Each structure stands twice: as structure tokens, then as C-alpha cells.
XYZ file of C-alpha atoms in Angstrom:
655
model
C 23.248 13.551 -63.230
C 21.071 11.809 -60.881
C 22.688 11.805 -58.112
C 23.278 15.702 -58.033
C 19.515 16.028 -58.728
C 18.903 13.985 -55.813
C 20.825 16.379 -53.460
C 19.110 19.256 -54.828
C 16.127 17.219 -53.433
C 17.363 16.587 -50.559
C 19.312 20.055 -49.524
C 15.660 21.533 -50.559
C 14.015 19.009 -47.775
C 16.132 20.102 -45.157
C 15.383 23.664 -45.487
C 12.578 22.558 -43.394
C 14.062 22.885 -41.034
C 14.057 26.483 -39.794
C 13.905 27.604 -36.942
C 12.655 30.323 -34.220
C 12.900 31.089 -30.618
C 10.525 34.009 -29.023
C 12.002 36.243 -25.513
C 11.311 39.431 -23.834
C 13.826 41.816 -22.882
C 14.276 45.281 -21.177
C 11.097 45.852 -18.984
C 9.900 49.266 -18.291
C 7.001 49.925 -16.106
C 4.743 47.709 -17.917
C 6.440 47.257 -20.636
C 9.026 45.133 -22.150
C 11.023 43.740 -25.567
C 9.740 41.347 -27.037
C 12.202 39.688 -30.194
C 12.779 37.196 -32.153
C 15.702 35.087 -34.084
C 14.747 32.636 -36.560
C 17.588 30.086 -37.390
C 18.536 29.871 -41.639
C 20.161 26.241 -42.969
C 23.104 26.590 -44.179
C 23.052 27.520 -48.219
C 19.458 29.330 -47.294
C 18.934 33.181 -47.251
C 16.085 34.290 -45.935
C 14.191 37.647 -47.115
C 14.026 40.938 -44.739
C 10.447 42.662 -43.438
C 10.274 43.767 -47.083
C 7.175 45.269 -48.213
C 8.154 44.453 -51.776
C 4.316 45.644 -54.043
C 5.206 43.211 -56.984
C 8.739 41.141 -54.795
C 9.933 38.088 -52.924
C 7.373 37.018 -49.804
C 8.747 39.258 -47.167
C 9.282 38.241 -44.227
C 5.911 38.915 -41.634
C 5.560 39.250 -38.005
C 2.231 40.203 -36.397
C 2.537 40.395 -32.606
C -1.048 40.403 -30.198
C -0.957 40.295 -26.514
C -3.687 39.606 -24.421
C -5.112 41.999 -22.394
C -2.607 44.493 -24.128
C -1.015 46.241 -27.006
C 1.775 45.931 -29.199
C 3.701 49.011 -29.805
C 5.317 50.608 -32.812
C 6.540 48.347 -34.573
C 8.513 45.158 -35.735
C 12.604 46.704 -36.418
C 15.331 44.435 -37.315
C 18.003 44.244 -34.788
C 19.410 43.087 -37.537
C 20.879 44.624 -40.924
C 20.088 42.566 -44.622
C 22.733 42.382 -47.457
C 20.816 44.416 -49.488
C 21.735 44.213 -53.272
C 19.911 44.686 -56.633
C 17.949 41.387 -57.287
C 17.561 41.855 -62.074
C 14.637 39.527 -61.306
C 12.547 41.815 -60.184
C 14.669 45.174 -61.241
C 14.318 46.025 -57.356
C 17.041 46.561 -54.105
C 15.701 43.747 -52.046
C 17.641 42.592 -48.573
C 17.555 38.908 -47.408
C 19.520 37.170 -44.206
C 21.348 34.203 -43.770
C 22.782 32.126 -40.505
C 21.085 33.920 -37.722
C 17.929 36.637 -37.937
C 16.782 39.633 -35.905
C 13.471 41.205 -35.109
C 12.143 42.974 -31.870
C 8.924 45.382 -30.739
C 7.623 46.317 -27.714
C 4.701 44.855 -26.330
C 2.187 46.861 -23.571
C 0.563 44.401 -20.505
C -1.983 44.129 -17.875
C -0.761 44.342 -14.321
C -0.245 40.957 -13.985
C 1.344 40.035 -17.374
C -0.273 38.185 -20.050
C 0.604 36.311 -23.237
C 1.643 37.716 -26.002
C 1.125 35.225 -29.025
C 3.621 36.339 -32.506
C 2.598 35.166 -36.081
C 4.995 34.569 -38.517
C 5.382 33.743 -42.213
C 8.768 33.285 -44.103
C 10.180 32.077 -46.923
C 13.899 31.222 -48.348
C 16.354 30.570 -50.554
C 18.687 29.000 -52.481
C 20.656 30.336 -55.122
C 18.373 28.204 -57.742
C 15.205 27.869 -56.272
C 11.970 28.828 -52.983
C 10.739 26.530 -50.464
C 6.696 27.624 -50.499
C 6.047 30.029 -47.852
C 5.908 28.968 -44.404
C 4.137 29.891 -41.487
C 3.991 29.843 -38.163
C 2.971 30.614 -34.056
C 4.430 31.141 -30.826
C 3.564 31.922 -27.926
C 5.144 33.473 -24.417
C 4.265 33.522 -21.554
C 5.011 36.390 -19.474
C 3.696 37.599 -15.573
C 4.431 41.130 -13.662
C 7.549 40.496 -11.414
C 7.386 43.331 -8.515
C 8.293 46.403 -8.255
C 10.287 45.233 -11.620
C 8.353 45.529 -14.590
C 7.050 42.400 -16.722
C 9.756 39.954 -16.938
C 9.681 36.744 -19.018
C 8.474 33.542 -17.467
C 9.354 31.425 -20.179
C 13.314 32.578 -21.859
C 12.206 30.680 -25.504
C 9.718 28.315 -27.024
C 11.840 26.441 -30.186
C 8.885 26.234 -33.370
C 10.575 23.653 -35.067
C 10.177 20.436 -34.224
C 12.640 18.909 -34.529
C 15.130 21.181 -32.285
C 12.956 20.751 -29.112
C 14.257 18.096 -26.442
C 13.127 14.327 -27.157
C 12.133 11.489 -25.065
C 15.413 10.164 -23.250
C 14.907 6.490 -25.674
C 15.533 6.272 -29.234
C 12.352 5.677 -30.595
C 12.563 2.374 -31.233
C 12.058 2.383 -27.707
C 16.032 1.869 -25.868
C 15.271 -1.729 -25.075
C 13.067 -3.019 -27.876
C 16.033 -1.674 -30.418
C 18.111 -3.991 -27.908
C 15.472 -6.850 -28.773
C 15.622 -6.529 -31.656
C 19.091 -7.200 -32.160
C 18.965 -9.566 -30.461
C 16.830 -11.685 -32.036
C 18.535 -11.026 -35.599
C 21.905 -12.325 -33.638
C 19.485 -15.577 -32.803
C 17.717 -15.886 -36.177
C 21.098 -15.866 -37.537
C 23.188 -18.385 -35.316
C 19.083 -20.296 -36.159
C 20.289 -19.758 -40.497
C 23.380 -21.749 -39.522
C 21.940 -24.859 -38.188
C 19.073 -25.320 -41.470
C 20.301 -27.836 -44.145
C 20.881 -25.442 -46.650
C 23.804 -23.675 -44.852
C 24.852 -25.894 -41.895
C 26.578 -29.028 -44.712
C 28.698 -25.588 -46.068
C 30.709 -24.594 -43.132
C 33.462 -27.599 -42.733
C 33.537 -27.549 -46.717
C 33.653 -24.259 -47.449
C 36.938 -23.524 -44.009
C 38.502 -26.156 -45.529
C 38.597 -24.577 -49.057
C 39.969 -21.527 -47.638
C 42.581 -23.614 -45.174
C 43.788 -26.017 -48.352
C 43.779 -22.899 -50.762
C 47.453 -21.328 -52.006
C 49.779 -19.462 -49.082
C 48.832 -21.558 -46.079
C 46.989 -21.469 -42.376
C 47.784 -18.391 -42.573
C 47.078 -16.311 -45.254
C 43.592 -18.400 -45.373
C 42.648 -17.724 -41.877
C 42.987 -13.959 -44.002
C 41.046 -15.012 -46.900
C 37.994 -16.564 -44.446
C 38.168 -13.654 -42.293
C 37.455 -11.259 -45.766
C 34.880 -13.897 -46.941
C 32.332 -13.373 -43.358
C 33.191 -9.553 -44.158
C 31.855 -10.423 -47.759
C 28.925 -12.276 -46.860
C 28.294 -9.241 -43.966
C 27.952 -7.365 -46.535
C 25.770 -8.272 -48.897
C 23.265 -8.905 -46.899
C 23.285 -5.494 -45.222
C 24.218 -2.968 -47.366
C 21.552 -3.153 -50.419
C 18.812 -2.332 -47.127
C 21.195 -0.019 -46.691
C 20.908 1.437 -49.527
C 17.860 1.737 -49.774
C 16.902 3.817 -46.545
C 19.680 5.569 -48.055
C 18.595 6.826 -51.551
C 15.191 7.100 -49.960
C 16.031 9.725 -47.114
C 18.551 10.945 -50.278
C 16.237 11.460 -52.611
C 12.913 12.486 -49.750
C 14.775 13.292 -46.717
C 13.540 11.674 -43.531
C 9.875 12.313 -43.501
C 9.461 10.476 -46.827
C 11.442 7.765 -44.873
C 9.603 7.668 -42.021
C 6.534 8.072 -43.621
C 7.800 4.415 -46.121
C 8.404 2.263 -42.948
C 4.758 4.151 -41.149
C 3.332 2.733 -44.364
C 4.740 -0.260 -44.729
C 4.447 -0.739 -40.048
C 0.402 0.238 -40.790
C -1.729 0.097 -43.890
C -3.129 -3.508 -44.566
C -1.568 -4.333 -47.890
C 1.668 -4.476 -47.208
C 0.641 -6.416 -43.876
C -1.717 -8.436 -45.651
C 0.859 -8.930 -47.860
C 3.095 -10.328 -45.771
C 0.729 -11.652 -43.464
C 0.937 -14.469 -46.706
C 4.886 -13.959 -47.308
C 5.124 -15.345 -43.040
C 2.819 -18.257 -44.689
C 4.045 -18.586 -47.775
C 7.092 -19.388 -46.002
C 6.054 -21.820 -43.367
C 4.693 -24.263 -45.904
C 8.414 -24.359 -47.660
C 9.835 -24.640 -43.747
C 6.950 -27.734 -44.093
C 8.273 -29.103 -46.920
C 5.291 -28.186 -48.678
C 7.865 -26.941 -52.251
C 11.527 -25.516 -52.526
C 11.834 -21.791 -52.558
C 15.627 -21.090 -54.958
C 17.014 -19.054 -56.764
C 17.373 -18.923 -60.834
C 18.990 -21.339 -60.938
C 21.441 -19.261 -63.961
C 21.939 -16.916 -61.303
C 24.045 -19.084 -58.926
C 25.692 -20.902 -61.437
C 26.749 -17.335 -63.019
C 28.216 -16.531 -59.419
C 29.318 -19.728 -58.808
C 31.815 -19.985 -61.753
C 33.131 -16.481 -61.296
C 33.435 -17.727 -57.452
C 36.492 -20.194 -58.595
C 38.801 -16.965 -60.325
C 41.270 -16.186 -57.387
C 41.921 -12.711 -55.146
C 39.063 -10.822 -53.478
C 36.524 -11.139 -56.646
C 37.029 -14.511 -56.019
C 36.521 -15.027 -52.200
C 32.841 -12.509 -52.519
C 31.520 -14.511 -55.370
C 32.155 -17.119 -52.774
C 30.187 -15.274 -50.389
C 27.798 -14.801 -52.599
C 27.572 -18.669 -54.208
C 26.649 -18.865 -50.650
C 23.759 -16.829 -50.237
C 21.666 -17.510 -53.217
C 22.197 -20.995 -52.316
C 20.939 -20.943 -48.653
C 18.384 -18.837 -50.095
C 15.908 -21.185 -49.224
C 15.983 -21.330 -45.408
C 17.319 -17.980 -44.525
C 15.210 -15.995 -47.275
C 12.273 -16.418 -44.764
C 14.415 -15.744 -41.948
C 16.146 -12.483 -43.750
C 11.859 -11.504 -44.397
C 10.918 -12.101 -40.924
C 14.248 -9.775 -39.507
C 12.850 -6.832 -41.765
C 9.658 -6.687 -41.730
C 9.850 -6.773 -38.085
C 12.470 -4.107 -37.964
C 10.372 -2.014 -40.277
C 7.681 -0.591 -37.742
C 10.680 1.161 -35.937
C 12.956 3.449 -37.424
C 14.720 4.506 -40.669
C 18.428 2.396 -39.189
C 16.148 0.196 -36.416
C 16.756 -1.740 -40.537
C 20.109 -1.423 -40.927
C 20.620 -2.253 -37.399
C 18.996 -5.262 -37.253
C 20.610 -6.822 -40.705
C 23.513 -6.229 -39.422
C 23.614 -7.638 -36.415
C 21.878 -11.047 -38.143
C 24.513 -10.835 -40.728
C 27.457 -10.966 -37.828
C 26.017 -14.185 -36.594
C 25.440 -15.592 -39.800
C 28.534 -15.179 -40.344
C 30.783 -15.525 -37.426
C 31.358 -19.468 -37.348
C 33.515 -19.297 -40.697
C 36.402 -16.213 -39.522
C 36.581 -18.415 -35.888
C 36.038 -22.097 -37.499
C 38.359 -21.293 -40.022
C 41.402 -19.247 -37.294
C 40.452 -22.788 -34.948
C 39.578 -25.898 -37.405
C 39.451 -28.106 -34.421
C 36.707 -27.864 -33.264
C 35.253 -28.749 -36.226
C 35.521 -32.094 -34.384
C 32.600 -30.737 -32.104
C 30.388 -30.287 -34.739
C 27.222 -32.691 -34.955
C 26.905 -35.019 -38.107
C 24.388 -33.412 -40.909
C 20.969 -35.304 -40.652
C 17.770 -35.757 -40.113
C 17.890 -32.634 -37.389
C 18.575 -30.082 -39.636
C 14.906 -30.807 -41.411
C 13.675 -30.906 -38.069
C 15.218 -27.401 -36.707
C 13.660 -25.949 -40.089
C 9.904 -27.195 -39.261
C 10.644 -25.520 -35.953
C 11.047 -22.587 -37.674
C 7.850 -22.872 -40.248
C 5.556 -22.774 -36.341
C 7.395 -19.774 -36.124
C 6.559 -18.293 -38.559
C 3.235 -19.318 -38.055
C 2.476 -17.330 -34.725
C 5.021 -14.392 -35.798
C 2.875 -14.459 -39.476
C -0.182 -14.048 -37.726
C 0.478 -10.182 -35.853
C 0.933 -8.874 -38.954
C -2.598 -9.563 -40.222
C -3.140 -8.355 -36.561
C -2.191 -5.827 -36.853
C -4.106 -3.845 -39.901
C -7.076 -5.861 -38.373
C -7.421 -3.634 -36.009
C -6.110 -0.527 -37.786
C -9.468 -1.050 -40.465
C -11.640 -2.029 -37.776
C -12.028 -4.867 -39.220
C -13.126 -6.748 -36.080
C -12.289 -10.436 -37.642
C -9.186 -11.334 -35.633
C -10.308 -10.138 -31.786
C -7.642 -11.323 -28.851
C -9.076 -14.499 -28.239
C -9.213 -15.488 -31.842
C -5.671 -14.607 -31.623
C -5.336 -16.425 -28.690
C -6.962 -19.697 -29.898
C -4.033 -19.503 -32.777
C -1.173 -19.544 -30.954
C -2.842 -22.368 -28.426
C -3.448 -24.781 -31.538
C -0.023 -23.220 -33.125
C 2.458 -24.159 -30.361
C 0.261 -27.683 -29.350
C 1.383 -28.903 -32.711
C 4.191 -28.069 -31.828
C 5.262 -29.672 -29.025
C 3.101 -32.788 -30.958
C 6.190 -32.261 -33.606
C 9.318 -31.997 -30.417
C 7.636 -35.817 -29.748
C 7.419 -36.966 -32.606
C 3.712 -37.804 -32.776
C 3.883 -35.634 -36.425
C 5.987 -35.648 -39.213
C 5.923 -33.997 -42.251
C 7.460 -34.963 -45.914
C 11.731 -34.793 -45.654
C 11.484 -35.868 -41.985
C 13.297 -38.895 -40.618
C 11.410 -41.669 -38.587
C 12.357 -40.749 -35.171
C 12.402 -44.197 -33.195
C 13.079 -42.127 -29.707
C 12.922 -38.471 -28.132
C 15.947 -37.680 -27.553
C 16.697 -35.498 -23.984
C 17.195 -32.070 -26.143
C 13.991 -32.922 -27.727
C 12.036 -33.674 -24.720
C 13.628 -29.940 -23.306
C 11.739 -27.927 -25.353
C 8.803 -30.183 -25.445
C 8.241 -29.082 -22.113
C 9.449 -25.699 -22.651
C 6.927 -25.196 -26.084
C 3.361 -26.776 -23.718
C 4.508 -24.716 -20.633
C 4.142 -21.927 -23.012
C 0.697 -23.379 -24.172
C -0.616 -23.180 -20.412
C 0.333 -19.430 -18.965
C -1.578 -18.652 -23.127
C -4.828 -20.623 -21.869
C -5.942 -18.341 -18.464
C -5.478 -15.545 -21.974
C -8.282 -16.800 -23.668
C -10.495 -15.235 -20.110
C -8.800 -12.275 -19.942
C -5.519 -12.565 -17.714
C -3.474 -9.739 -19.438
C -0.051 -12.326 -20.561
C 2.497 -9.727 -19.604
C 5.260 -11.917 -20.771
C 3.886 -12.261 -24.890
C 1.500 -8.784 -24.210
C 3.078 -6.938 -27.202
C 2.516 -9.302 -29.629
C -1.473 -10.113 -28.877
C -4.628 -7.779 -29.616
C -5.657 -5.031 -26.921
C -6.889 -6.934 -23.925
C -10.100 -4.428 -25.328
C -10.431 -6.207 -28.362
C -11.240 -9.427 -26.542
C -15.079 -10.233 -25.594
C -14.494 -12.363 -22.875
C -12.990 -10.755 -19.921
C -13.287 -13.074 -16.546
C -14.397 -10.404 -13.752
C -14.430 -7.822 -15.989
C -17.638 -6.488 -13.528
C -15.136 -6.546 -10.699
C -12.200 -4.818 -8.840
C -9.337 -2.083 -10.455
C -10.886 -1.646 -14.030
C -15.091 -0.728 -12.419
C -13.198 2.690 -10.614
C -12.746 4.578 -13.989
C -14.048 7.623 -13.073
C -16.619 7.856 -16.160
C -15.606 10.527 -18.960
C -17.937 12.687 -20.591
C -20.902 10.583 -22.937
C -20.534 11.530 -26.868
C -16.511 11.297 -26.921
C -14.684 11.824 -30.554
C -14.065 7.789 -31.729
C -14.826 6.527 -28.541
C -16.916 3.925 -30.704
C -14.160 2.789 -32.367
C -11.453 2.981 -29.615
C -10.075 1.885 -26.695
C -8.318 2.475 -23.008
C -6.501 -0.643 -21.357
C -7.811 -1.483 -18.245
C -10.823 -0.664 -18.273
C -9.628 3.498 -17.806
C -11.658 6.160 -19.238
C -9.991 9.212 -21.216
C -10.461 10.624 -24.601
C -9.119 10.121 -28.514
C -8.949 14.083 -29.344
C -7.382 16.552 -28.206
C -8.951 19.573 -27.994
C -11.685 17.626 -26.185
C -9.607 15.885 -23.566
C -7.293 19.210 -23.033
C -11.056 21.418 -22.677
C -12.065 18.598 -20.093
C -9.156 18.465 -18.015
C -9.539 22.161 -17.560
C -12.556 22.380 -16.596
C -11.663 19.045 -14.258
C -7.941 20.775 -13.072
C -6.415 18.190 -13.756
C -3.581 17.232 -15.589
C -3.027 15.908 -19.243
C -1.075 12.445 -20.447
C -0.660 13.062 -23.667
C -0.900 8.617 -26.086
C 0.711 9.336 -28.953
C -0.253 5.349 -29.291
C -0.259 2.938 -31.999
C -2.755 -0.637 -33.144
C 0.637 -1.847 -34.518
C 2.903 -0.537 -31.782
C 4.316 -3.219 -30.501
C 6.337 -1.957 -27.875
C 2.757 0.071 -26.713
C 1.078 -3.272 -26.316
C 4.729 -4.439 -24.287
C 3.963 -1.042 -21.896
C 0.075 -0.846 -20.896
C 0.738 -4.844 -20.370
C 3.660 -4.439 -17.545
C 3.497 -0.856 -16.549
C 0.053 0.919 -16.975
C -1.507 -2.668 -15.232
C 0.858 -1.005 -12.215
C -2.162 -0.594 -9.737
C 0.456 2.719 -8.730
C 0.228 3.446 -12.176
C -2.977 2.836 -12.990
C -3.822 5.064 -9.593
C -2.071 8.419 -10.813
C -3.750 7.555 -14.498
C -7.570 7.312 -13.118
C -7.348 9.063 -10.520
C -5.363 12.249 -11.212
C -4.635 12.731 -14.783
C -6.755 13.193 -17.715
C -5.776 10.753 -20.790
C -5.743 11.029 -24.263
C -4.974 8.788 -26.717
C -3.677 10.052 -30.106
C -3.364 7.339 -33.191
C -1.170 7.625 -35.519
C -1.928 4.519 -37.546
C -5.813 4.324 -37.849
C -6.730 5.023 -41.308
C -9.997 6.747 -39.873
C -11.133 8.949 -42.644
C -12.155 12.060 -40.601
C -14.898 14.368 -42.291
C -14.357 18.124 -44.143
C -13.913 20.043 -41.229
C -11.651 18.675 -39.380
C -9.013 18.227 -41.944
C -5.358 19.926 -41.322
C -3.483 21.386 -43.871
C 0.849 20.905 -42.884
C 3.062 23.844 -43.249
C 3.875 22.747 -46.790
C 0.112 22.378 -48.072
C -0.531 18.861 -47.976
C -3.663 17.939 -46.877
C -4.241 15.077 -44.016
C -7.329 13.306 -44.260
C -7.219 10.539 -41.770
C -7.837 10.629 -38.005
C -3.628 8.148 -37.716
C -1.719 11.047 -40.463
C -2.994 13.775 -38.092
C -2.134 12.649 -34.567
C 1.295 11.717 -36.854
C 2.221 14.991 -37.628
C 1.249 16.476 -34.616
C 3.746 14.366 -33.320
C 6.074 15.240 -35.259
C 5.069 19.428 -35.458
C 5.385 19.962 -32.332
C 7.380 16.902 -30.341
C 9.889 16.376 -32.887
C 8.921 12.377 -32.795
C 7.127 9.493 -34.715
C 7.454 6.568 -33.347
C 5.853 5.163 -30.058
C 5.358 4.887 -27.813
C 5.790 8.875 -26.490
C 4.296 10.258 -23.002
C 3.481 13.851 -23.200
C 2.670 14.967 -19.001
C 0.176 18.777 -20.364
C -0.543 21.121 -17.865
C -2.404 24.546 -18.692
C -2.454 25.721 -22.123
C -1.101 23.405 -23.309
C 2.951 24.146 -21.249
C 4.914 21.034 -20.498
C 5.443 19.987 -17.337
C 7.933 17.359 -17.387
C 10.909 15.951 -19.879
C 8.008 13.904 -22.040
C 8.528 9.437 -21.912
C 9.573 7.101 -24.389
C 9.776 3.100 -24.409
C 11.192 2.437 -20.799
C 9.422 -0.898 -18.575
C 10.691 0.584 -15.375
C 7.957 1.553 -13.660
C 9.111 2.965 -10.538
C 10.491 5.592 -13.084
C 7.216 5.828 -15.170
C 5.765 6.593 -11.751
C 8.329 8.337 -10.500
C 7.260 10.901 -14.032
C 3.406 10.463 -13.311
C 4.327 12.198 -9.379
C 6.363 14.547 -11.120
C 3.874 15.972 -13.592
C 1.699 15.973 -11.014
C 3.539 18.430 -8.442
C 4.731 20.637 -11.111
C 1.100 20.840 -12.174
C -0.144 22.284 -8.370
C 3.116 23.522 -8.457
C 2.402 26.706 -11.189
């Protein structure tokens, strides 16, 4: 019953995927016919034009023409299915699949804009969705001697059917970087004291089992598959259940809340510090002993059940070492698409389980493994330092989103410089923790790692005076949060033309590289029309790692800066800002939800008009809101970004 209820809810939420298109045809003199088409989701029907005095909500269509007029009335091009409805006790017409409507309009000699105001309601056999409304626009120009013809063949209303950026929401390259990072964490987990000694023990168990080496290898492969499943399936189940019960929008809202709200971000920060303290030897994080013992007892049984519980025992026993790493992987991936955590956990678990299978197939490789010893605890300590550095990012996100001002860029960098300096000293044996063995001398590996660590520290130091630090830029607060930037009074950062005073939200929002712009779309559109420039819309976020990386590595290019500064009006729309706006600026969604914060309003606009809920996302907009070229997502190809801006500028000038 619960599953059926969940399916029903999911089906109702999917009903919001209804979409409309509009086009013009059959020009006759100064008139033409406007055709509207509704695409209705499977399993639902939409009511016809009615009217119904005491019945359901009919579909209503009203056309308005700038400088012209709508002729006659709207007519249905498709015959609705009619039946006697017992509830309303009347004849009712409904459409399924598609429904087309048309009306003639008269336009001025030089053409004009047609606006279609729509309202409709759809139902299935059990219930109805609330009425929805939309407004479509169609620009119609005059063709010489031929009457009006449509410049725009069709305009899709529904966001999911709009073309999105070429990259996925996680950023294409960003998703790959997350997967690679997850794989590296998976291999790193093997080098921890909780896991490493179990590799030869487990492999020997399978090779000495009944059925010989061949059967042992098969069982070892199944063992690896069970490990992957135990790490991947729980998070996949949670995500799929939220999608099933609440739809994509609800799942996206959950992960957006995790990525931007102060509570989970501060909690994640504290969890990372807790994990780091555990790795430093302050205490041990373990699963309850009764759970481990119960799983271990069932692992003695034969067959698939025994292999499964052996894998479960490994997961539980190694939790004190893998738990912090798994938490790091999952928390970092929640800022992307809701599929990203599943993929990253799959990558982590494959890397973690792979050696168990490989050593079972090639047992001679076990001889090449180093012996367990104090070096394993050193791996834990190194991971602890990395946990401190990475955990700081979550506190930084909360600080930026809520404008607390407690962790500006120079403070963040100061902490990183200290953390990695201490890591370098630890690698050289100058620091020791509770469970460390005595280090009589520094080996080549430790020395090499220490050189890399101190080199990174030296690289970070100029950032205290405003160096862009392109490499780790995605993890750092924006340069605008830094109080002192060496040379800020000279160079390219001062050549940006001043934007009008009194811009909304400019007191707490800023653009990188000294660029000037807007943070409210209406203001930006009005100013762009006034100065005759195209609009560069930047859907961004305070907690968006990819946004910071794009700004540091792509926007900083001299040609990109020149184009943005001289040829575009910039509008940055933050999707995670928690600033509550005055009631007059609140927005009510199609589903009737009232959005009060700046971030939620911007996020809703991006989803409604462009079908995206991830950042960065760049849109080049011309006159009257027209889209100049295909929008662009995360991509570190600077030459392609320059081409993107140049094509948008050329399209603006040609229209």
C-alpha cells in the first residue's frame, strides 16, 4: 500500500510536465492565424474550452496583440472526447495526449508581438492537479509583400523541454573530478589500519575454502560485489525513494538545502572536525559491538549468505577508518545532481573492493604488499589533516550564504597555511600523535610528500595579498570577501565602467575581478536596454565550487574580462542566498508556493525558464528577453568561453 501511495504521489507531481508551444501560420494580408498546442502527460486529461457554469475548470486562452487585435474567438482544432460526468451531471469535453487551438490576429504593418495568456487544469482517474497558468509570447515580423510570418516557429513553455547546457548539472568535468576523487579516497581507505591487515586474511580465506582456487576466486568476486552494494545501495535507495515520493523537484530541494542551509553546513563542518580528531587519535569511532558480532556470526555460514555477511562484517569493522572517508565523499557530492552521490559512492566502493578481488585472482601479488606497521597510522593522521582543510569549506559556505563575515578569504587561507605547514612538519617527524610509532629517520616517500606539502604552502602565501590561486579556487571564498588585495587600485580591475548607484543587493553581493553589474534581473534588463548592450546572466551560488573555479580560471582571462566589461551588462543571480525580501517582491510558484528569499526566487526562475537547478549556468540575453545563443554550463575551456561571448555579441548586433 505504501508503494502504491508513493507511486500515486509521484504520478501527480509528474503532471506538472505539461508543456505548450505557439506558432503562426496562414498569413493573409495583415492577418495570420496563431496556433497553440498543449502536450498532456500520459494518464492525464485536460478539459476543453467549456464553458462550464458549475463544472470543472475549462481551458482558457486569451490573445493580446501589441498595436493590433485578436479577431473572433479561440477555436479548438481537435475534437475533444465528450462524455456525461456524473459528478457535475453535465456533458464535459476532455483532451488526452495533445490538444490544439487557434485564433486569428491582425497585426500592424511592421509586425508585432502576440501574448497568449493560458490557464488549464489536468486530472487523472483519481484526482486533479491545481489549475496552472502561463504566458507565451510570439514575435511576428512583416515579410515583404507576403503579410506577417513568424520569426519564431515555436516557443516551449515548460522548462524541462528547453535546451539545457551541454554539460550536465554537476558540471561535466566536475562530475569526473568527483569520481576520480572518490576512487582516490577508496584506495586511501585501504591504507588505513582498520582495512589493510584484512586484505591478506580475507583473500586467504577464499582461496582455502571448499571447491579449490577457481571457486574461491568466484566467491571473492561476489565478495567484492557485495561490498560495492553495501556502500552504494543504501544511498541510492534514499535518493530514489525521495524522487518516487516527492519527484525530482523535492529531491533537488533536499540536496539544495543540504548544500546551502547553515544548519547542515555547520553540522558537516563539525562532523569533519570530529572525524579529524578521531584520525589524530583522540578517540575511536566504532559500530556497536553487538551489530558487528551478529554479522560476524552469520558470516560462518556457507553459500551467498555467508559471503554477504562477511562483506557486511568488513564494512562494520572498518567503519572507524572508512566512515569519515565515506562521509567526506557523500557530503562533497551533495552539491551536484541527485545522481552524483550514487555515482561517487559507486566509484569509491569499486576502488575499495577491487584489491580484494584482484589479490584473490593473483595471490602471488600478496607477497609484494608491505607489512603492517606504524606507517598505517601515519596514513590516518595525514587524512586527518586533509579532513580539517576540506571541512572548513562547509563553514565557509554558511558564512557566505548568510553573510556572517566570520570566515573571509584571508582567514580561510591563514587556517589552510597553518594546517598544511603542520602536515609538512608531521611528515618530517617533527610532530607525533598518540598512536604514532617512533620515527628514527625520514624515508624518501615522506620527504617527497613533505616537499609537495611545503610547496603548496608557499603557493598559498601570496593569496593572503590577493593572488587568484587558480588551482584551489573552487574551495576558497571569493576574492571579493578579502579585505586587502595588493595592487587593487591599479590594473584591469579598475577599468570596469561604474554601474548605476542604488542597485539592489549590491551592498552584500559582489562580482569578481572588479567587474560591475547587477543582482536583480529587472534592473539589469532595464539598464541593458538603456545602454544598448546584451545581458550576461550568471546563475551562480555562494557555495558553488564550480562557479568559483570558472571565475578564477576562465573569467580571469584578459579577453573574457574585456568582453564582459566592455560589451555586456552582467547580472549575477545567486540561487542560494538567504536574504529575505520585502513582501512586495515575493514570488508565488505555479504550484502556489510562496518564495520569500532571494536565492529561492532566482533558483525558481532558472528552473522555470531554463530547466536547470545547478550552477554555474550562463545565459546571453538580447532585446525583449530573447536568448542569443545556446546557454553554457561549467567548462574550463577559455577559448570556447570567449567564442561563446563573441557569438552572443554578434547575434545581438545582427538582430
